[in-house]
Coordinates of C-alpha atoms in Angstrom, one line a residue:
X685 CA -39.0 32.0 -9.8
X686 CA -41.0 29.5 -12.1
X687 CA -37.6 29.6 -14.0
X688 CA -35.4 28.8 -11.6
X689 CA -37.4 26.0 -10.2
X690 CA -37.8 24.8 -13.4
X691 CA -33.9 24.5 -13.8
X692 CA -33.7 23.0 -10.4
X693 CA -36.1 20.7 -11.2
X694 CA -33.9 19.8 -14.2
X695 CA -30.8 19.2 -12.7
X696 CA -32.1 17.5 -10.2
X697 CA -33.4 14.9 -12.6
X698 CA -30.3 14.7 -14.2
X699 CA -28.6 13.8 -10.7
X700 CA -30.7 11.3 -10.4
X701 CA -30.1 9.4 -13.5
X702 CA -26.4 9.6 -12.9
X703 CA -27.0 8.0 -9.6
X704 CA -27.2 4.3 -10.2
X705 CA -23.6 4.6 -12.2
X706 CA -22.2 6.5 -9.0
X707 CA -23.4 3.7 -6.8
X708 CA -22.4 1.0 -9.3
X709 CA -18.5 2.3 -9.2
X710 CA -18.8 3.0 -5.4
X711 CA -19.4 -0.7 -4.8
X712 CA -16.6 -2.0 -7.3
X713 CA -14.7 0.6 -5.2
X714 CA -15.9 -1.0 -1.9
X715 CA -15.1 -4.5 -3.1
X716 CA -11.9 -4.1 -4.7
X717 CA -9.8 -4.9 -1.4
X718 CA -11.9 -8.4 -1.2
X719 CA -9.5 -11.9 -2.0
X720 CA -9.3 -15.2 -1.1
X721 CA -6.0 -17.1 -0.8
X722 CA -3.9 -20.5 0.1
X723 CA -1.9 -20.6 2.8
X724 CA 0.5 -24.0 3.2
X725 CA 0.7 -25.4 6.6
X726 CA 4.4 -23.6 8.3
X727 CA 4.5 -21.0 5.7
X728 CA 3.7 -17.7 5.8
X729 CA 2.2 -14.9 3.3
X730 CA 2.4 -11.2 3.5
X731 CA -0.1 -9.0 1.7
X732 CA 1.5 -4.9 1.3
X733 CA -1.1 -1.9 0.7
X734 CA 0.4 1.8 0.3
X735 CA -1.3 4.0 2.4
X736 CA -1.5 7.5 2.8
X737 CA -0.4 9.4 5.7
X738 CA -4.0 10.3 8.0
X739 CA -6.1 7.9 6.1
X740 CA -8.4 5.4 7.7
X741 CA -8.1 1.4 7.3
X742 CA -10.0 -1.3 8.0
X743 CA -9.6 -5.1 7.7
X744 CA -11.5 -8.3 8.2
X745 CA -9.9 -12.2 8.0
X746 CA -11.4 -15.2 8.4
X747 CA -10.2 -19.0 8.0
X748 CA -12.5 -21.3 6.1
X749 CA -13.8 -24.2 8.3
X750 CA -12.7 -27.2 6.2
X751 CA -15.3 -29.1 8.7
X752 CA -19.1 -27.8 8.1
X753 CA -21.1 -28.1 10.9
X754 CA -17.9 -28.1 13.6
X755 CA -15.9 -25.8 15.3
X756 CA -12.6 -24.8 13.5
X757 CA -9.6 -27.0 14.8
X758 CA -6.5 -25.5 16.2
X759 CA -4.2 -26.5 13.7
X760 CA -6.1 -24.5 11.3
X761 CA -6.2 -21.4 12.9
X762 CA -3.9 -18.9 12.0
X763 CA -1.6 -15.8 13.2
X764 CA -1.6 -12.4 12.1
X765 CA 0.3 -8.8 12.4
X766 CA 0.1 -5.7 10.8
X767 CA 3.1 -3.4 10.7
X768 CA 3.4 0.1 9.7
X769 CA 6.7 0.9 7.3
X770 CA 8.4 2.3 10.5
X771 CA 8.3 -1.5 12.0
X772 CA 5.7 -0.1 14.6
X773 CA 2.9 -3.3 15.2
X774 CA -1.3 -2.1 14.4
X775 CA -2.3 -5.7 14.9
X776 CA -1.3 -9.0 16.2
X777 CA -3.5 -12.4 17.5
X778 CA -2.2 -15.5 17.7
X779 CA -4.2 -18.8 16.9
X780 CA -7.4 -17.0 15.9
X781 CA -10.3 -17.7 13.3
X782 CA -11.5 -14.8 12.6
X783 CA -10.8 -11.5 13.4
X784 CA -10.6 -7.6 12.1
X785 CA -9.1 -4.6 13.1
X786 CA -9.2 -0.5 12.0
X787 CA -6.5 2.2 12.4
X788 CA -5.7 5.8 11.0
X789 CA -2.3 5.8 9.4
X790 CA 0.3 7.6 11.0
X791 CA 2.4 7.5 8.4
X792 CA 2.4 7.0 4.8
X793 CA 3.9 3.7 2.7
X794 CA 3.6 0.0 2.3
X795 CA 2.1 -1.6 5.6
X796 CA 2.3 -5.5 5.6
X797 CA -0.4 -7.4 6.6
X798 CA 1.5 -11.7 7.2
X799 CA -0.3 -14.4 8.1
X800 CA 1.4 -17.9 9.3
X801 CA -0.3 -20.9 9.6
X802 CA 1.3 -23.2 12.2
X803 CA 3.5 -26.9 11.3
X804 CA 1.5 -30.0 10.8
X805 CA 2.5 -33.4 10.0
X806 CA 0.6 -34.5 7.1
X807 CA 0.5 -30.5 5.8
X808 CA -2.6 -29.0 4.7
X809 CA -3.8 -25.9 3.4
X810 CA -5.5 -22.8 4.6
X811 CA -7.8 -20.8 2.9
X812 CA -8.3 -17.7 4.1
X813 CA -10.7 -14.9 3.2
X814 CA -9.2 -11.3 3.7
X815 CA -10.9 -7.9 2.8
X816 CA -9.1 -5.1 3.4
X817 CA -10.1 -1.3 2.8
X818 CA -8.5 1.6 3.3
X819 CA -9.3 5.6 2.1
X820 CA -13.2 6.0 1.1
X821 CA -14.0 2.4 0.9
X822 CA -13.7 1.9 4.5
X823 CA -16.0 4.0 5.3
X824 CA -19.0 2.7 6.3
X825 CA -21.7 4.2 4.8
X826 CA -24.8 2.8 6.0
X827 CA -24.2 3.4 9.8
X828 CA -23.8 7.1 8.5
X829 CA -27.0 7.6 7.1
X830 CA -28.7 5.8 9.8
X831 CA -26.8 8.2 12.1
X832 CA -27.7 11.2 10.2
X833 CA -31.3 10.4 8.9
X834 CA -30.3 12.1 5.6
X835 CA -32.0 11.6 2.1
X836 CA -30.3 8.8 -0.5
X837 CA -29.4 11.6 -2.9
X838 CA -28.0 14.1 -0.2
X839 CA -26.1 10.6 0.8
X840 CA -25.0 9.7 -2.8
X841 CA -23.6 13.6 -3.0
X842 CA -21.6 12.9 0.0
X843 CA -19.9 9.8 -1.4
X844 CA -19.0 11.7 -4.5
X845 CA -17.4 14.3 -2.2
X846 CA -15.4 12.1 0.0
X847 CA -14.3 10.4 -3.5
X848 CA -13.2 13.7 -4.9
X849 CA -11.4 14.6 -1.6
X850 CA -9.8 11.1 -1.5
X851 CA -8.4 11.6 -5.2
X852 CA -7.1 15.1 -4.0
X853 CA -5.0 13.5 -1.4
X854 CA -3.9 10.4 -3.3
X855 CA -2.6 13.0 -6.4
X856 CA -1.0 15.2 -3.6
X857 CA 0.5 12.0 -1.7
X858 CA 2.1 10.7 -5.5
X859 CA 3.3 14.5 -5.8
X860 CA 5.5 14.2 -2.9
X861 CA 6.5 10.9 -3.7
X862 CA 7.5 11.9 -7.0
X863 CA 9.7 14.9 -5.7
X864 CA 11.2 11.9 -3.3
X865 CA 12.3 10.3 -6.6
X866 CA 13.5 13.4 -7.8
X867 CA 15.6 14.4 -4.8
X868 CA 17.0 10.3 -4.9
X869 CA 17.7 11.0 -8.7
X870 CA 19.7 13.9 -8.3
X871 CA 21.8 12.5 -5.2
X872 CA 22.4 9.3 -6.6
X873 CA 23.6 11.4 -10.0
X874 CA 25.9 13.6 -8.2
X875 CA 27.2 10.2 -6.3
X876 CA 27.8 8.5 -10.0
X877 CA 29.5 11.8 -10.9
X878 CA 31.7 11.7 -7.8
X879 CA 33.1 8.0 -8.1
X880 CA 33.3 8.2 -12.0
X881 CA 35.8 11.7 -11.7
X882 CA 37.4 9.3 -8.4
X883 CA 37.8 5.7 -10.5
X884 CA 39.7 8.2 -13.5
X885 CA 42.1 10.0 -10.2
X886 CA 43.1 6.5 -9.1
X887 CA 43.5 5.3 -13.2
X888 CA 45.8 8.1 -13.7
X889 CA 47.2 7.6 -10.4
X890 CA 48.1 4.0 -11.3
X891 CA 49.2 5.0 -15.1
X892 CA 51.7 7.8 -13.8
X893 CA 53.2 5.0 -11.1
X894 CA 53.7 2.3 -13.7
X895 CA 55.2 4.8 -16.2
X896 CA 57.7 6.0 -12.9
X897 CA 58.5 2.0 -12.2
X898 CA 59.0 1.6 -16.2
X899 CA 61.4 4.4 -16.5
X900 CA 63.3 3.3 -13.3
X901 CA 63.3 -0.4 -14.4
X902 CA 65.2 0.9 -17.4
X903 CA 67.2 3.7 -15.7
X904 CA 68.6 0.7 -13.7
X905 CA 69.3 -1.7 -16.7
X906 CA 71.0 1.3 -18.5
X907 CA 68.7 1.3 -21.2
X908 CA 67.9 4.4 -21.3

């Protein structure tokens, strides 16, 4: 038993030094769906992210007050939708701040996230600041371990599993994809392959009638 605690013991110091660099990529993880960006005065800008079939998302916008200390005016407050790949609408407000929303794909592929700032005379710019997390990252971990009242390490080992799962899915989603490419390879093959064998019938086709009107040109002109 003194053995085996021993061991324990062991790993479970090792665990803990591999910790910190867990948490360290976690956070970049966490953060990577953070930007800022300009948005002209009656434009618009559309922001894509490909997302799995089933997984979770989350977003959060917000429109820089260009005035400190005052509330945002209307002509800087902005309009936003977010559409699946099937057209179908997860989000929409209209003249808003700030806002966020959260849904569980219910299909995989590109969903759009635009933004359109309404028309002003002078035009100005929006800045807007836009996080957007989807898959492990938008998970929110801190309300789970309140939730749960479970240990940091017993926490840490449940990031590290989500991350593992989420890697499964996202191998097995670019799988499938790839045998979409496949199947589209083939069929637009056998489509080349189709017109190629049709574009040398008509050639022919159009070779055997000028040699017909050549011969009967001469036939008629007693050539030949």
């Amino acid at each position: 038993m003194r053995i085996c605690s021993e061991g324990l013991r062991d790993s479970m110091g090792r665990l803990r030094n591999r910790i910190p660099i867990t948490v360290a990529l976690l956070q970049m993880v966490a953060f990577a769906g953070a930007m800022r960006f300009d948005l002209q005065s009656g434009s618009s800008k559309c922001i894509a992210e490909d997302i799995n079939k089933n997984a979770m998302t989350v977003g959060k916008y917000s429109v820089i007050n260009p005035l400190d200390g005052y509330p945002v005016p209307d002509s800087h407050k902005t309009t936003i939708r977010v559409t699946s790949p099937d057209g179908h609408h997860y989000h929409y407000a209209d003249s808003v701040e700030n806002g966020d929303f959260a849904f569980t794909a219910a299909e995989g592929g590109n969903y759009m996230t635009c933004f359109w700032a309404p028309e002003h005379k002078p035009p100005f710019t929006l800045s807007i600041d836009f996080d957007w997390k989807t898959g492990f990252a938008a998970k929110d971990w801190s309300k789970v371990a309140k939730k749960d009242q479970i240990e940091e390490m017993e926490l840490e080992l449940m990031k590290l599993l989500d991350t593992v799962t989420s890697i499964h899915d996202e191998m097995y989603y670019l799988r499938e994809r790839e045998e979409e490419m496949q199947v589209l390879n083939r069929a637009t093959n056998s489509k080349m392959a189709t017109f190629s064998f049709l574009s040398i019938f008509v050639c022919l086709c159009v070779a055997g009638m000028q040699l017909w009107h050549l011969k009967t040109f001469f036939e008629r002109k007693k050539l030949i």
